[in-house]
Every structure is written in structure tokens, then in C-alpha cells.
PDB file of C-alpha atoms in Angstrom:
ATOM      1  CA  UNK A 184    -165.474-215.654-104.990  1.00 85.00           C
ATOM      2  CA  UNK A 185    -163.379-215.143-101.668  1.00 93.00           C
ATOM      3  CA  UNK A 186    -162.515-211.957-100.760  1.00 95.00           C
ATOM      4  CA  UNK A 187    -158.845-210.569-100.724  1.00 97.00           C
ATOM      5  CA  UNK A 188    -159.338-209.742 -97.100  1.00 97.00           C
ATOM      6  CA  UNK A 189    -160.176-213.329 -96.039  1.00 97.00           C
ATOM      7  CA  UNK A 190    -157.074-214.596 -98.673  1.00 97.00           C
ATOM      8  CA  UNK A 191    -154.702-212.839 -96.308  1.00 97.00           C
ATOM      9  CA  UNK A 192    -156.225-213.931 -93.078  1.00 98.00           C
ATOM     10  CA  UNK A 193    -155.848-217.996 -94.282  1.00 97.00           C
ATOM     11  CA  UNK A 194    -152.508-217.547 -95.211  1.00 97.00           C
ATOM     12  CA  UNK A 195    -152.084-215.897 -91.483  1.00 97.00           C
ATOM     13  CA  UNK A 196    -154.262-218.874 -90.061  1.00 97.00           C
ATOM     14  CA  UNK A 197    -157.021-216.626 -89.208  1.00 98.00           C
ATOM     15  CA  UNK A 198    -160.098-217.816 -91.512  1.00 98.00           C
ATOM     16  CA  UNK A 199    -162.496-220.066 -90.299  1.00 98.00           C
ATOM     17  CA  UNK A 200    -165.318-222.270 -90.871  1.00 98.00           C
ATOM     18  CA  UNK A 201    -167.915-223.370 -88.429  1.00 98.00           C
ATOM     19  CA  UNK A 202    -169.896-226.367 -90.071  1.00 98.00           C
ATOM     20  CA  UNK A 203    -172.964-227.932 -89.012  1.00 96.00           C
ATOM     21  CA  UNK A 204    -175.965-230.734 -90.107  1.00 93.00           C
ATOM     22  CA  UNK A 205    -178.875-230.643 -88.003  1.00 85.00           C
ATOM     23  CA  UNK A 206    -181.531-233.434 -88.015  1.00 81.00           C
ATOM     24  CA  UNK A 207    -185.123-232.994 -87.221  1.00 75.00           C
ATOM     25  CA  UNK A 208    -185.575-229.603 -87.122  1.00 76.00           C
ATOM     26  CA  UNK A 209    -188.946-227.584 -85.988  1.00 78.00           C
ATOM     27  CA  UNK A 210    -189.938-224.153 -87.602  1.00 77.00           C
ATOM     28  CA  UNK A 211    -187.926-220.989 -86.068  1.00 79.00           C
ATOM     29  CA  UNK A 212    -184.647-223.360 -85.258  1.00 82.00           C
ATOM     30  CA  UNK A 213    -181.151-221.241 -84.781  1.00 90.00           C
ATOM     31  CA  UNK A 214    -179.756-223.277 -86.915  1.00 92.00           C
ATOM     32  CA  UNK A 215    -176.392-222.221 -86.258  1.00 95.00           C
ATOM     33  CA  UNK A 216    -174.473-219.779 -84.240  1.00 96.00           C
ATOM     34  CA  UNK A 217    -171.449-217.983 -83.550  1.00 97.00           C
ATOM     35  CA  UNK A 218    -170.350-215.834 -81.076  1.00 97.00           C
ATOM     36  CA  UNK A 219    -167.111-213.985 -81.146  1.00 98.00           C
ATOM     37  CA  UNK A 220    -165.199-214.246 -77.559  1.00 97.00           C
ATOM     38  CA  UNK A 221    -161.592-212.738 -78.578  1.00 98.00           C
ATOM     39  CA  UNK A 222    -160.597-209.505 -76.869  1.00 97.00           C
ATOM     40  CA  UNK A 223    -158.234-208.942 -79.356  1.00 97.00           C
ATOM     41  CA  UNK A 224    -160.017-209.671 -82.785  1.00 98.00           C
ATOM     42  CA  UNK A 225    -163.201-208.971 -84.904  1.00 98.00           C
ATOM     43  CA  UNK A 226    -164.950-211.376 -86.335  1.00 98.00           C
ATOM     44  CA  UNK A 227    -166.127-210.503 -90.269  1.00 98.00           C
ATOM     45  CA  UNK A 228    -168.218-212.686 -91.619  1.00 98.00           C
ATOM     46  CA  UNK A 229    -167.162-213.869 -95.274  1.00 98.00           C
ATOM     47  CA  UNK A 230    -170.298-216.111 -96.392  1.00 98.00           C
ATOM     48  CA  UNK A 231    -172.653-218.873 -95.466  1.00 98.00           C
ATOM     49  CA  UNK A 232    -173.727-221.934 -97.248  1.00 97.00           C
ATOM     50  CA  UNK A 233    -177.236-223.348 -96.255  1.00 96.00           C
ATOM     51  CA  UNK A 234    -178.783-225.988 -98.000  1.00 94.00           C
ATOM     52  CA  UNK A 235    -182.512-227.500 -96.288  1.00 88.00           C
ATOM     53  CA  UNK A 236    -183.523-231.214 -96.748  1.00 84.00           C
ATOM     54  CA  UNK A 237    -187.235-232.222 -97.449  1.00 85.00           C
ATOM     55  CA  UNK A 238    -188.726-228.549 -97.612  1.00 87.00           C
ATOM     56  CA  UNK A 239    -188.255-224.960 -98.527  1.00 91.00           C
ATOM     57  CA  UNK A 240    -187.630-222.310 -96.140  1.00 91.00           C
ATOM     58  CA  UNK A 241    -187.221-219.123 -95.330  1.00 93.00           C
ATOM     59  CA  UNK A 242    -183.858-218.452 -93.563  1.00 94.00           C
ATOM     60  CA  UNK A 243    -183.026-215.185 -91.670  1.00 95.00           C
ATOM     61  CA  UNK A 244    -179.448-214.217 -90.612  1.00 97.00           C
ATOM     62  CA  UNK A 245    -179.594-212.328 -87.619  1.00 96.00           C
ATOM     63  CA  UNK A 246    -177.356-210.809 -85.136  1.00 96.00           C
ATOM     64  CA  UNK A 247    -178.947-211.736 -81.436  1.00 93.00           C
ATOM     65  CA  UNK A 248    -178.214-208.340 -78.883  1.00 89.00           C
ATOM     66  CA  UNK A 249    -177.830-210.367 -76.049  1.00 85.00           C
ATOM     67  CA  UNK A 250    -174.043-210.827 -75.491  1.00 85.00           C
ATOM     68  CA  UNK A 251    -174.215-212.543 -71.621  1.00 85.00           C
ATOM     69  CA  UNK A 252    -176.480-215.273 -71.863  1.00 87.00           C
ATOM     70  CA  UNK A 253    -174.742-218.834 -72.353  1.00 89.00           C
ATOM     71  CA  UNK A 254    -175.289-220.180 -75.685  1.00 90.00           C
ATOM     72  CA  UNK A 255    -177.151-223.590 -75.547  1.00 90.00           C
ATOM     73  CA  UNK A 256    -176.952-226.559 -78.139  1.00 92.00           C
ATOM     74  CA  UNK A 257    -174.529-228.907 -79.569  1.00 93.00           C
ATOM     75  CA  UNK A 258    -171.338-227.462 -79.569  1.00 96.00           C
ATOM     76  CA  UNK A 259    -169.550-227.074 -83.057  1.00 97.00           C
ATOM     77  CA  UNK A 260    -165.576-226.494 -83.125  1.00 97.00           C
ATOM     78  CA  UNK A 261    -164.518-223.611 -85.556  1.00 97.00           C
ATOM     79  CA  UNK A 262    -161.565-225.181 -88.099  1.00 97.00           C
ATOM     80  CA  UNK A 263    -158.798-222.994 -89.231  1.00 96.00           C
ATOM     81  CA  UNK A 264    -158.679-223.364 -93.065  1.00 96.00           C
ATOM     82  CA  UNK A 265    -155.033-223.229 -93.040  1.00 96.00           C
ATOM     83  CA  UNK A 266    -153.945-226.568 -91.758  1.00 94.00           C
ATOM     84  CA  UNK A 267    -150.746-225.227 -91.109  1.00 95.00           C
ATOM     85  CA  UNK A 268    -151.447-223.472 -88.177  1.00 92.00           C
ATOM     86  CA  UNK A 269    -152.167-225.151 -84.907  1.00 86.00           C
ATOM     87  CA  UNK A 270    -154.862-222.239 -83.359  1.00 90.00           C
ATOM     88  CA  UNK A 271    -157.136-222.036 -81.068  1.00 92.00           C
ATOM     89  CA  UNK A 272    -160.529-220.380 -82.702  1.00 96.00           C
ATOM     90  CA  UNK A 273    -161.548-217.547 -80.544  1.00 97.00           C
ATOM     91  CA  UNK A 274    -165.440-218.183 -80.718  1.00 98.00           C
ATOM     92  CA  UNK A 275    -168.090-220.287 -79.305  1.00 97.00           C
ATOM     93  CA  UNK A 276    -170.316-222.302 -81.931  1.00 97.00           C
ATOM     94  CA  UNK A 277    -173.661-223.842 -81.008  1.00 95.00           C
ATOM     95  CA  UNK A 278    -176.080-225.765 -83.442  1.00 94.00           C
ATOM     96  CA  UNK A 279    -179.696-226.068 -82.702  1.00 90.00           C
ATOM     97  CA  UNK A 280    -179.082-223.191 -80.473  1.00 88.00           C
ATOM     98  CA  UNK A 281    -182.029-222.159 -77.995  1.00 83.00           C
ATOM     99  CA  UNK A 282    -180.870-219.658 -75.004  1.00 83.00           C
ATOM    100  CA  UNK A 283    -181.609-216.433 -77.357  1.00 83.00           C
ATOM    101  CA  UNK A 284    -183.582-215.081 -79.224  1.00 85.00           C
ATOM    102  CA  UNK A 285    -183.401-213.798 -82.648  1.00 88.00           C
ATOM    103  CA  UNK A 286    -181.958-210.233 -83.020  1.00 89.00           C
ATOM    104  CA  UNK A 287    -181.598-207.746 -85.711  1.00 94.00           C
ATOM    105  CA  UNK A 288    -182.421-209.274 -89.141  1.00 96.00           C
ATOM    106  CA  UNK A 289    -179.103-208.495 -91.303  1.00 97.00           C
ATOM    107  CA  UNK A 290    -180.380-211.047 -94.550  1.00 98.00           C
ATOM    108  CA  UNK A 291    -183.083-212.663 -95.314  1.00 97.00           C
ATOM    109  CA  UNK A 292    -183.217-215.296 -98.607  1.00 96.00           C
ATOM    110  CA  UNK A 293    -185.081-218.472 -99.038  1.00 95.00           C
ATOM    111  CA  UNK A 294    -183.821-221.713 -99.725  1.00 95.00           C
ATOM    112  CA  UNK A 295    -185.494-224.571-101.433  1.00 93.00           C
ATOM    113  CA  UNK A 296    -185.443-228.130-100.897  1.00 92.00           C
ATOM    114  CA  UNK A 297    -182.208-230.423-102.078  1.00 92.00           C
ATOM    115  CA  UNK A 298    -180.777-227.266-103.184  1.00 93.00           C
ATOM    116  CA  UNK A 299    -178.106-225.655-101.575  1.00 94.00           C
ATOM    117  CA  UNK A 300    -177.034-221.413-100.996  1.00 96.00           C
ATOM    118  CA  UNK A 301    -174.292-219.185-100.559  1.00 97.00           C
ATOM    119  CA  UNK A 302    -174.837-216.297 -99.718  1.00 97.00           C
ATOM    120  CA  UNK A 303    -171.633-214.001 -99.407  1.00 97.00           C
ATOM    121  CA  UNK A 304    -170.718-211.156 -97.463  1.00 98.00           C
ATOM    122  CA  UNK A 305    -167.028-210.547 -98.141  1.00 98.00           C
ATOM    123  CA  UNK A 306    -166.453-209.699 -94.585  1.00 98.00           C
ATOM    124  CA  UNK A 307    -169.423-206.954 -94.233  1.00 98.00           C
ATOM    125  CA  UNK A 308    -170.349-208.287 -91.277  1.00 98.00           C
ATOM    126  CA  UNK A 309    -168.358-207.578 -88.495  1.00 98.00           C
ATOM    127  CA  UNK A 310    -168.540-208.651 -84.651  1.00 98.00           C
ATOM    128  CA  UNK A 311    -166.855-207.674 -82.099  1.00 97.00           C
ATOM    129  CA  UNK A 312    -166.464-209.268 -78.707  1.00 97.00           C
ATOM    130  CA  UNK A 313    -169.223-211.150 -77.503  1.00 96.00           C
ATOM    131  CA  UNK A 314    -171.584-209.867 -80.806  1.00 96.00           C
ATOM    132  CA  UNK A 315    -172.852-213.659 -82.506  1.00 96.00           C
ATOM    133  CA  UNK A 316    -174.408-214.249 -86.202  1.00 97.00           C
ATOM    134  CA  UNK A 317    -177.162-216.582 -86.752  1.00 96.00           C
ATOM    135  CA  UNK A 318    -178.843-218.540 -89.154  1.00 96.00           C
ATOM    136  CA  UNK A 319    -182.825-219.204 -88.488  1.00 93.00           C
ATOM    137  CA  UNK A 320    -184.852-221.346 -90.485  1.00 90.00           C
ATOM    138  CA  UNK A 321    -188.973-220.598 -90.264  1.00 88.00           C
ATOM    139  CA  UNK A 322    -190.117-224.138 -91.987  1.00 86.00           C
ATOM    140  CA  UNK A 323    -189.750-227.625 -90.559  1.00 83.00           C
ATOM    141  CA  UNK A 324    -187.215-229.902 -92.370  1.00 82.00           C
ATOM    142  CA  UNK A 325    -186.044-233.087 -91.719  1.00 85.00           C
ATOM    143  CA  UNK A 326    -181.978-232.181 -91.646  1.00 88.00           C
ATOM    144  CA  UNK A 327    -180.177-228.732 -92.461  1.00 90.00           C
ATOM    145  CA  UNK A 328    -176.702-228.189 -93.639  1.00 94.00           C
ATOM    146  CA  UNK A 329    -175.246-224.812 -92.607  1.00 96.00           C
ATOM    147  CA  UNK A 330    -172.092-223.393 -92.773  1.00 98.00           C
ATOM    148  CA  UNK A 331    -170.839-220.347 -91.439  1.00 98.00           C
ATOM    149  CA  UNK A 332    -167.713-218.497 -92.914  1.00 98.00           C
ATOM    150  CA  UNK A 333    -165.391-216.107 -91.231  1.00 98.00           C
ATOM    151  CA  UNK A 334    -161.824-214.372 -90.684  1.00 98.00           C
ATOM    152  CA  UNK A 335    -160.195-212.586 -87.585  1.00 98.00           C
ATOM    153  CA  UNK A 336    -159.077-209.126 -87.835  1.00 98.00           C
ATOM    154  CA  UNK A 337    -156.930-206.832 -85.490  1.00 96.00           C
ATOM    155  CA  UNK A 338    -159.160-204.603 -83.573  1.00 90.00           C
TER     156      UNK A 338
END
């Protein structure tokens, strides 16, 4: 179930989704990450769907501290879900990401093989400039689907 909140934001052009499928992953992998970079929005955080290939795993979503460091990985384009706005997401995406390290544990579920999880939030999480969500896998799987939900808010 989508939240009211994040209703009103598509119909505004402000929900996104940032999706990702990693291949050949090794144990402690940032899956995927977001970073917010508008100075004039938050960034809540509506759910995430995971699902892991060949094995289960534990996944922790995490908020990294460090807000300077350039994120590193494959970069992933955030979609507006409302195809009838032409925006510009305001946030950087990375998969595989490796410049930092994990930060404050938020959630923490586990996820079995072939089987795929949402886990929602309803816009709980919120990030302000700079502050980034990420999803962390501690088993080694052959590919990972991840998806990251989220809306844009007036500060």
C-alpha cells in the first residue's frame, strides 16, 4: 500500500524510483544507493523491493554519515513515476557502490533466494541534502534486484 503522501507527490511529478540488477555480487556489496543533492527538497523514502538470486541474505538499510565523498559505481538514473512530467531527479544513484562505508543501520530483514521483498516505509525516512540510503547485502549472490522508492518534499 502507497502512502497518501507519496499519491500527492506523483500526481505533482515528485515520486521516484531508482532501479537496479547487479550481477556477481561479493558479501558486504552496497547494493544500491541514493543520495539526495536538492537544496530545496527532502527526500522520504516510501519502500524498497529487494529480491537476491542463488542465495539468502541478510540485507541492511543504512544511512552512510559521510555526505562529501563522491559516490562510486554504475550510475543509475532516478525515473519520475508520473510520465507526464519532464523533471530532472534531484539525486545521485550508484549501484555496486564502493567510496563509503556503511552508516547507521535504519532496517535490517533477510531475504531468501528467488524470492523477492518489500519492505515499506511510507516516507519515514527522510534525507535531507547530501544525507543517502543504502541497501547492503552480507552473502554472495550471483545477481540482485533492488529497488529504491521515494518522493520529494518542500523543505
Amino acid at each position: 500500500m502507497l502512502s497518501q503522501n507519496f499519491i500527492a507527490q506523483a500526481k505533482i511529478g515528485l515520486a521516484y524510483s531508482w532501479v537496479t540488477l547487479v550481477t556477481d555480487i561479493d558479501a558486504t556489496d552496497t547494493i544500491l544507493l541514493v543520495r539526495n543533492t536538492s537544496s530545496k527538497y527532502n527526500l522520504c523514502i516510501e519502500k524498497i523491493t529487494i529480491e537476491a538470486a542463488s542465495a539468502a541474505t541478510r540485507v541492511d538499510i543504512h544511512c552512510p554519515s559521510d555526505v562529501t565523498t563522491a559516490l562510486a559505481g554504475t550510475a543509475v538514473t532516478g525515473v519520475s513515476l508520473n510520465r507526464a512530467f519532464d523533471l530532472t531527479c534531484e539525486a545521485l544513484a550508484k549501484a555496486d557502490e564502493t567510496a563509503l562505508a556503511q552508516g547507521a543501520i535504519v532496517d535490517r530483514t533477510y531475504v531468501y533466494a528467488n524470492t523477492m521483498k518489500e519492505i515499506h516505509y511510507g516516507g519515514a525516512i527522510e534525507l535531507d541534502i547530501n544525507k543517502s540510503i543504502g541497501i547492503d547485502i552480507l552473502a554472495e549472490t550471483t545477481a540482485v534486484m533492488a529497488v529504491i522508492w521515494g518522493f520529494f518534499i518542500k523543505r
